[in-house]
Amino acid sequence: MSEEVNKNKVDGKFDQVKGEAKKAYGKVTDDTGAKIKGEVDKAKGKAKEKLGDIQDKFKDEK
């Protein structure tokens, strides 16, 4: 496994946490837009994290 930190994995985790925060804010304030933006950020974060996993896999195979 690579010792190097993969930026996509870190950014992906950050986006997921940011999405959870937006979603929670939307629930507390009954702001549908914030809830939706939170879900989008979470999905974007998961995609970035998966991309990072794929990049790591290819790096490890070299």
PDB file of N, CA and C in Angstrom:
ATOM      1  N   MET A   1       0.841  -1.189   0.000  1.00  0.00           N
ATOM      2  CA  MET A   1       0.000   0.000   0.000  1.00  0.00           C
ATOM      3  C   MET A   1       0.882   1.246   0.000  1.00  0.00           C
ATOM      4  N   SER A   2       0.429   2.255  -0.634  1.00  0.00           N
ATOM      5  CA  SER A   2       1.192   3.481  -0.777  1.00  0.00           C
ATOM      6  C   SER A   2       1.256   4.256   0.538  1.00  0.00           C
ATOM      7  N   GLU A   3       2.450   4.757   0.862  1.00  0.00           N
ATOM      8  CA  GLU A   3       2.642   5.582   2.057  1.00  0.00           C
ATOM      9  C   GLU A   3       2.159   7.011   1.803  1.00  0.00           C
ATOM     10  N   GLU A   4       2.129   7.394   0.543  1.00  0.00           N
ATOM     11  CA  GLU A   4       1.742   8.738   0.144  1.00  0.00           C
ATOM     12  C   GLU A   4       0.236   8.945   0.347  1.00  0.00           C
ATOM     13  N   VAL A   5      -0.127  10.112   0.860  1.00  0.00           N
ATOM     14  CA  VAL A   5      -1.542  10.417   1.068  1.00  0.00           C
ATOM     15  C   VAL A   5      -2.157  10.813  -0.272  1.00  0.00           C
ATOM     16  N   ASN A   6      -3.286  10.208  -0.588  1.00  0.00           N
ATOM     17  CA  ASN A   6      -3.969  10.489  -1.844  1.00  0.00           C
ATOM     18  C   ASN A   6      -4.917  11.669  -1.641  1.00  0.00           C
ATOM     19  N   LYS A   7      -4.690  12.747  -2.401  1.00  0.00           N
ATOM     20  CA  LYS A   7      -5.486  13.972  -2.258  1.00  0.00           C
ATOM     21  C   LYS A   7      -6.975  13.718  -2.488  1.00  0.00           C
ATOM     22  N   ASN A   8      -7.320  12.879  -3.449  1.00  0.00           N
ATOM     23  CA  ASN A   8      -8.734  12.609  -3.711  1.00  0.00           C
ATOM     24  C   ASN A   8      -9.400  11.927  -2.526  1.00  0.00           C
ATOM     25  N   LYS A   9      -8.671  11.047  -1.855  1.00  0.00           N
ATOM     26  CA  LYS A   9      -9.250  10.368  -0.693  1.00  0.00           C
ATOM     27  C   LYS A   9      -9.487  11.361   0.447  1.00  0.00           C
ATOM     28  N   VAL A  10      -8.519  12.247   0.675  1.00  0.00           N
ATOM     29  CA  VAL A  10      -8.657  13.251   1.737  1.00  0.00           C
ATOM     30  C   VAL A  10      -9.782  14.223   1.396  1.00  0.00           C
ATOM     31  N   ASP A  11      -9.784  14.724   0.171  1.00  0.00           N
ATOM     32  CA  ASP A  11     -10.848  15.644  -0.259  1.00  0.00           C
ATOM     33  C   ASP A  11     -12.216  14.965  -0.193  1.00  0.00           C
ATOM     34  N   GLY A  12     -12.250  13.697  -0.553  1.00  0.00           N
ATOM     35  CA  GLY A  12     -13.505  12.954  -0.519  1.00  0.00           C
ATOM     36  C   GLY A  12     -14.067  12.844   0.886  1.00  0.00           C
ATOM     37  N   LYS A  13     -13.207  12.521   1.842  1.00  0.00           N
ATOM     38  CA  LYS A  13     -13.653  12.438   3.241  1.00  0.00           C
ATOM     39  C   LYS A  13     -14.138  13.805   3.717  1.00  0.00           C
ATOM     40  N   PHE A  14     -13.390  14.862   3.353  1.00  0.00           N
ATOM     41  CA  PHE A  14     -13.779  16.215   3.757  1.00  0.00           C
ATOM     42  C   PHE A  14     -15.152  16.574   3.185  1.00  0.00           C
ATOM     43  N   ASP A  15     -15.369  16.271   1.911  1.00  0.00           N
ATOM     44  CA  ASP A  15     -16.661  16.575   1.283  1.00  0.00           C
ATOM     45  C   ASP A  15     -17.802  15.803   1.947  1.00  0.00           C
ATOM     46  N   GLN A  16     -17.528  14.576   2.361  1.00  0.00           N
ATOM     47  CA  GLN A  16     -18.562  13.791   3.034  1.00  0.00           C
ATOM     48  C   GLN A  16     -18.927  14.413   4.384  1.00  0.00           C
ATOM     49  N   VAL A  17     -17.922  14.848   5.133  1.00  0.00           N
ATOM     50  CA  VAL A  17     -18.180  15.490   6.428  1.00  0.00           C
ATOM     51  C   VAL A  17     -18.910  16.814   6.219  1.00  0.00           C
ATOM     52  N   LYS A  18     -18.466  17.577   5.224  1.00  0.00           N
ATOM     53  CA  LYS A  18     -19.122  18.851   4.904  1.00  0.00           C
ATOM     54  C   LYS A  18     -20.581  18.609   4.518  1.00  0.00           C
ATOM     55  N   GLY A  19     -20.817  17.560   3.751  1.00  0.00           N
ATOM     56  CA  GLY A  19     -22.178  17.219   3.343  1.00  0.00           C
ATOM     57  C   GLY A  19     -23.059  16.856   4.523  1.00  0.00           C
ATOM     58  N   GLU A  20     -22.509  16.088   5.458  1.00  0.00           N
ATOM     59  CA  GLU A  20     -23.263  15.730   6.667  1.00  0.00           C
ATOM     60  C   GLU A  20     -23.633  16.979   7.458  1.00  0.00           C
ATOM     61  N   ALA A  21     -22.685  17.917   7.560  1.00  0.00           N
ATOM     62  CA  ALA A  21     -22.944  19.156   8.298  1.00  0.00           C
ATOM     63  C   ALA A  21     -24.048  19.971   7.620  1.00  0.00           C
ATOM     64  N   LYS A  22     -23.987  20.096   6.307  1.00  0.00           N
ATOM     65  CA  LYS A  22     -25.023  20.841   5.579  1.00  0.00           C
ATOM     66  C   LYS A  22     -26.384  20.173   5.735  1.00  0.00           C
ATOM     67  N   LYS A  23     -26.382  18.847   5.652  1.00  0.00           N
ATOM     68  CA  LYS A  23     -27.631  18.105   5.788  1.00  0.00           C
ATOM     69  C   LYS A  23     -28.229  18.306   7.181  1.00  0.00           C
ATOM     70  N   ALA A  24     -27.390  18.256   8.208  1.00  0.00           N
ATOM     71  CA  ALA A  24     -27.855  18.460   9.584  1.00  0.00           C
ATOM     72  C   ALA A  24     -28.394  19.877   9.759  1.00  0.00           C
ATOM     73  N   TYR A  25     -27.681  20.853   9.198  1.00  0.00           N
ATOM     74  CA  TYR A  25     -28.145  22.237   9.264  1.00  0.00           C
ATOM     75  C   TYR A  25     -29.508  22.361   8.584  1.00  0.00           C
ATOM     76  N   GLY A  26     -29.650  21.721   7.440  1.00  0.00           N
ATOM     77  CA  GLY A  26     -30.916  21.764   6.709  1.00  0.00           C
ATOM     78  C   GLY A  26     -32.061  21.161   7.493  1.00  0.00           C
ATOM     79  N   LYS A  27     -31.773  20.084   8.228  1.00  0.00           N
ATOM     80  CA  LYS A  27     -32.817  19.459   9.048  1.00  0.00           C
ATOM     81  C   LYS A  27     -33.223  20.365  10.201  1.00  0.00           C
ATOM     82  N   VAL A  28     -32.230  20.966  10.856  1.00  0.00           N
ATOM     83  CA  VAL A  28     -32.513  21.830  12.011  1.00  0.00           C
ATOM     84  C   VAL A  28     -33.285  23.071  11.591  1.00  0.00           C
ATOM     85  N   THR A  29     -32.910  23.651  10.459  1.00  0.00           N
ATOM     86  CA  THR A  29     -33.541  24.896  10.010  1.00  0.00           C
ATOM     87  C   THR A  29     -34.695  24.664   9.038  1.00  0.00           C
ATOM     88  N   ASP A  30     -34.972  23.403   8.745  1.00  0.00           N
ATOM     89  CA  ASP A  30     -36.006  23.032   7.777  1.00  0.00           C
ATOM     90  C   ASP A  30     -35.733  23.670   6.413  1.00  0.00           C
ATOM     91  N   ASP A  31     -34.456  23.673   6.027  1.00  0.00           N
ATOM     92  CA  ASP A  31     -34.007  24.244   4.757  1.00  0.00           C
ATOM     93  C   ASP A  31     -33.761  23.103   3.765  1.00  0.00           C
ATOM     94  N   THR A  32     -34.709  22.897   2.879  1.00  0.00           N
ATOM     95  CA  THR A  32     -34.619  21.805   1.913  1.00  0.00           C
ATOM     96  C   THR A  32     -33.400  21.952   1.011  1.00  0.00           C
ATOM     97  N   GLY A  33     -33.081  23.168   0.626  1.00  0.00           N
ATOM     98  CA  GLY A  33     -31.916  23.411  -0.232  1.00  0.00           C
ATOM     99  C   GLY A  33     -30.623  22.959   0.425  1.00  0.00           C
ATOM    100  N   ALA A  34     -30.473  23.247   1.706  1.00  0.00           N
ATOM    101  CA  ALA A  34     -29.267  22.829   2.430  1.00  0.00           C
ATOM    102  C   ALA A  34     -29.200  21.311   2.538  1.00  0.00           C
ATOM    103  N   LYS A  35     -30.351  20.681   2.748  1.00  0.00           N
ATOM    104  CA  LYS A  35     -30.374  19.211   2.818  1.00  0.00           C
ATOM    105  C   LYS A  35     -29.909  18.612   1.494  1.00  0.00           C
ATOM    106  N   ILE A  36     -30.415  19.159   0.399  1.00  0.00           N
ATOM    107  CA  ILE A  36     -30.049  18.651  -0.929  1.00  0.00           C
ATOM    108  C   ILE A  36     -28.568  18.892  -1.208  1.00  0.00           C
ATOM    109  N   LYS A  37     -28.086  20.096  -0.891  1.00  0.00           N
ATOM    110  CA  LYS A  37     -26.661  20.387  -1.091  1.00  0.00           C
ATOM    111  C   LYS A  37     -25.794  19.453  -0.255  1.00  0.00           C
ATOM    112  N   GLY A  38     -26.259  19.125   0.933  1.00  0.00           N
ATOM    113  CA  GLY A  38     -25.532  18.187   1.777  1.00  0.00           C
ATOM    114  C   GLY A  38     -25.444  16.811   1.152  1.00  0.00           C
ATOM    115  N   GLU A  39     -26.551  16.348   0.595  1.00  0.00           N
ATOM    116  CA  GLU A  39     -26.555  15.044  -0.073  1.00  0.00           C
ATOM    117  C   GLU A  39     -25.627  15.046  -1.287  1.00  0.00           C
ATOM    118  N   VAL A  40     -25.633  16.149  -2.031  1.00  0.00           N
ATOM    119  CA  VAL A  40     -24.764  16.263  -3.208  1.00  0.00           C
ATOM    120  C   VAL A  40     -23.298  16.228  -2.777  1.00  0.00           C
ATOM    121  N   ASP A  41     -22.957  16.978  -1.726  1.00  0.00           N
ATOM    122  CA  ASP A  41     -21.576  16.981  -1.240  1.00  0.00           C
ATOM    123  C   ASP A  41     -21.149  15.595  -0.769  1.00  0.00           C
ATOM    124  N   LYS A  42     -22.050  14.896  -0.088  1.00  0.00           N
ATOM    125  CA  LYS A  42     -21.721  13.542   0.368  1.00  0.00           C
ATOM    126  C   LYS A  42     -21.452  12.620  -0.818  1.00  0.00           C
ATOM    127  N   ALA A  43     -22.298  12.690  -1.830  1.00  0.00           N
ATOM    128  CA  ALA A  43     -22.124  11.845  -3.018  1.00  0.00           C
ATOM    129  C   ALA A  43     -20.825  12.188  -3.744  1.00  0.00           C
ATOM    130  N   LYS A  44     -20.557  13.481  -3.855  1.00  0.00           N
ATOM    131  CA  LYS A  44     -19.321  13.924  -4.503  1.00  0.00           C
ATOM    132  C   LYS A  44     -18.108  13.414  -3.721  1.00  0.00           C
ATOM    133  N   GLY A  45     -18.196  13.472  -2.409  1.00  0.00           N
ATOM    134  CA  GLY A  45     -17.105  12.991  -1.570  1.00  0.00           C
ATOM    135  C   GLY A  45     -16.872  11.500  -1.716  1.00  0.00           C
ATOM    136  N   LYS A  46     -17.950  10.740  -1.781  1.00  0.00           N
ATOM    137  CA  LYS A  46     -17.813   9.284  -1.955  1.00  0.00           C
ATOM    138  C   LYS A  46     -17.167   8.964  -3.300  1.00  0.00           C
ATOM    139  N   ALA A  47     -17.550   9.717  -4.332  1.00  0.00           N
ATOM    140  CA  ALA A  47     -16.972   9.495  -5.662  1.00  0.00           C
ATOM    141  C   ALA A  47     -15.477   9.815  -5.662  1.00  0.00           C
ATOM    142  N   LYS A  48     -15.095  10.923  -5.027  1.00  0.00           N
ATOM    143  CA  LYS A  48     -13.675  11.285  -4.950  1.00  0.00           C
ATOM    144  C   LYS A  48     -12.885  10.228  -4.186  1.00  0.00           C
ATOM    145  N   GLU A  49     -13.480   9.738  -3.119  1.00  0.00           N
ATOM    146  CA  GLU A  49     -12.795   8.725  -2.320  1.00  0.00           C
ATOM    147  C   GLU A  49     -12.582   7.443  -3.138  1.00  0.00           C
ATOM    148  N   LYS A  50     -13.595   7.043  -3.896  1.00  0.00           N
ATOM    149  CA  LYS A  50     -13.467   5.859  -4.757  1.00  0.00           C
ATOM    150  C   LYS A  50     -12.393   6.079  -5.820  1.00  0.00           C
ATOM    151  N   LEU A  51     -12.352   7.279  -6.385  1.00  0.00           N
ATOM    152  CA  LEU A  51     -11.321   7.603  -7.365  1.00  0.00           C
ATOM    153  C   LEU A  51      -9.942   7.466  -6.729  1.00  0.00           C
ATOM    154  N   GLY A  52      -9.804   7.953  -5.509  1.00  0.00           N
ATOM    155  CA  GLY A  52      -8.537   7.818  -4.793  1.00  0.00           C
ATOM    156  C   GLY A  52      -8.167   6.367  -4.567  1.00  0.00           C
ATOM    157  N   ASP A  53      -9.151   5.534  -4.242  1.00  0.00           N
ATOM    158  CA  ASP A  53      -8.894   4.099  -4.062  1.00  0.00           C
ATOM    159  C   ASP A  53      -8.377   3.475  -5.356  1.00  0.00           C
ATOM    160  N   ILE A  54      -9.000   3.852  -6.465  1.00  0.00           N
ATOM    161  CA  ILE A  54      -8.591   3.316  -7.768  1.00  0.00           C
ATOM    162  C   ILE A  54      -7.176   3.782  -8.106  1.00  0.00           C
ATOM    163  N   GLN A  55      -6.893   5.063  -7.851  1.00  0.00           N
ATOM    164  CA  GLN A  55      -5.553   5.581  -8.118  1.00  0.00           C
ATOM    165  C   GLN A  55      -4.512   4.843  -7.281  1.00  0.00           C
ATOM    166  N   ASP A  56      -4.817   4.607  -6.021  1.00  0.00           N
ATOM    167  CA  ASP A  56      -3.891   3.880  -5.153  1.00  0.00           C
ATOM    168  C   ASP A  56      -3.656   2.463  -5.659  1.00  0.00           C
ATOM    169  N   LYS A  57      -4.713   1.835  -6.118  1.00  0.00           N
ATOM    170  CA  LYS A  57      -4.592   0.465  -6.615  1.00  0.00           C
ATOM    171  C   LYS A  57      -3.641   0.417  -7.813  1.00  0.00           C
ATOM    172  N   PHE A  58      -3.791   1.370  -8.733  1.00  0.00           N
ATOM    173  CA  PHE A  58      -2.919   1.390  -9.902  1.00  0.00           C
ATOM    174  C   PHE A  58      -1.486   1.755  -9.530  1.00  0.00           C
ATOM    175  N   LYS A  59      -1.305   2.642  -8.545  1.00  0.00           N
ATOM    176  CA  LYS A  59       0.038   2.990  -8.076  1.00  0.00           C
ATOM    177  C   LYS A  59       0.726   1.771  -7.483  1.00  0.00           C
ATOM    178  N   ASP A  60      -0.022   1.014  -6.693  1.00  0.00           N
ATOM    179  CA  ASP A  60       0.537  -0.162  -6.027  1.00  0.00           C
ATOM    180  C   ASP A  60       0.917  -1.253  -7.013  1.00  0.00           C
ATOM    181  N   GLU A  61       0.235  -1.298  -8.156  1.00  0.00           N
ATOM    182  CA  GLU A  61       0.509  -2.335  -9.146  1.00  0.00           C
ATOM    183  C   GLU A  61       1.736  -2.022  -9.994  1.00  0.00           C
ATOM    184  N   LYS A  62       2.202  -0.784  -9.984  1.00  0.00           N
ATOM    185  CA  LYS A  62       3.372  -0.394 -10.799  1.00  0.00           C
ATOM    186  C   LYS A  62       4.635  -0.971 -10.231  1.00  0.00           C
TER     187      LYS A  62
END
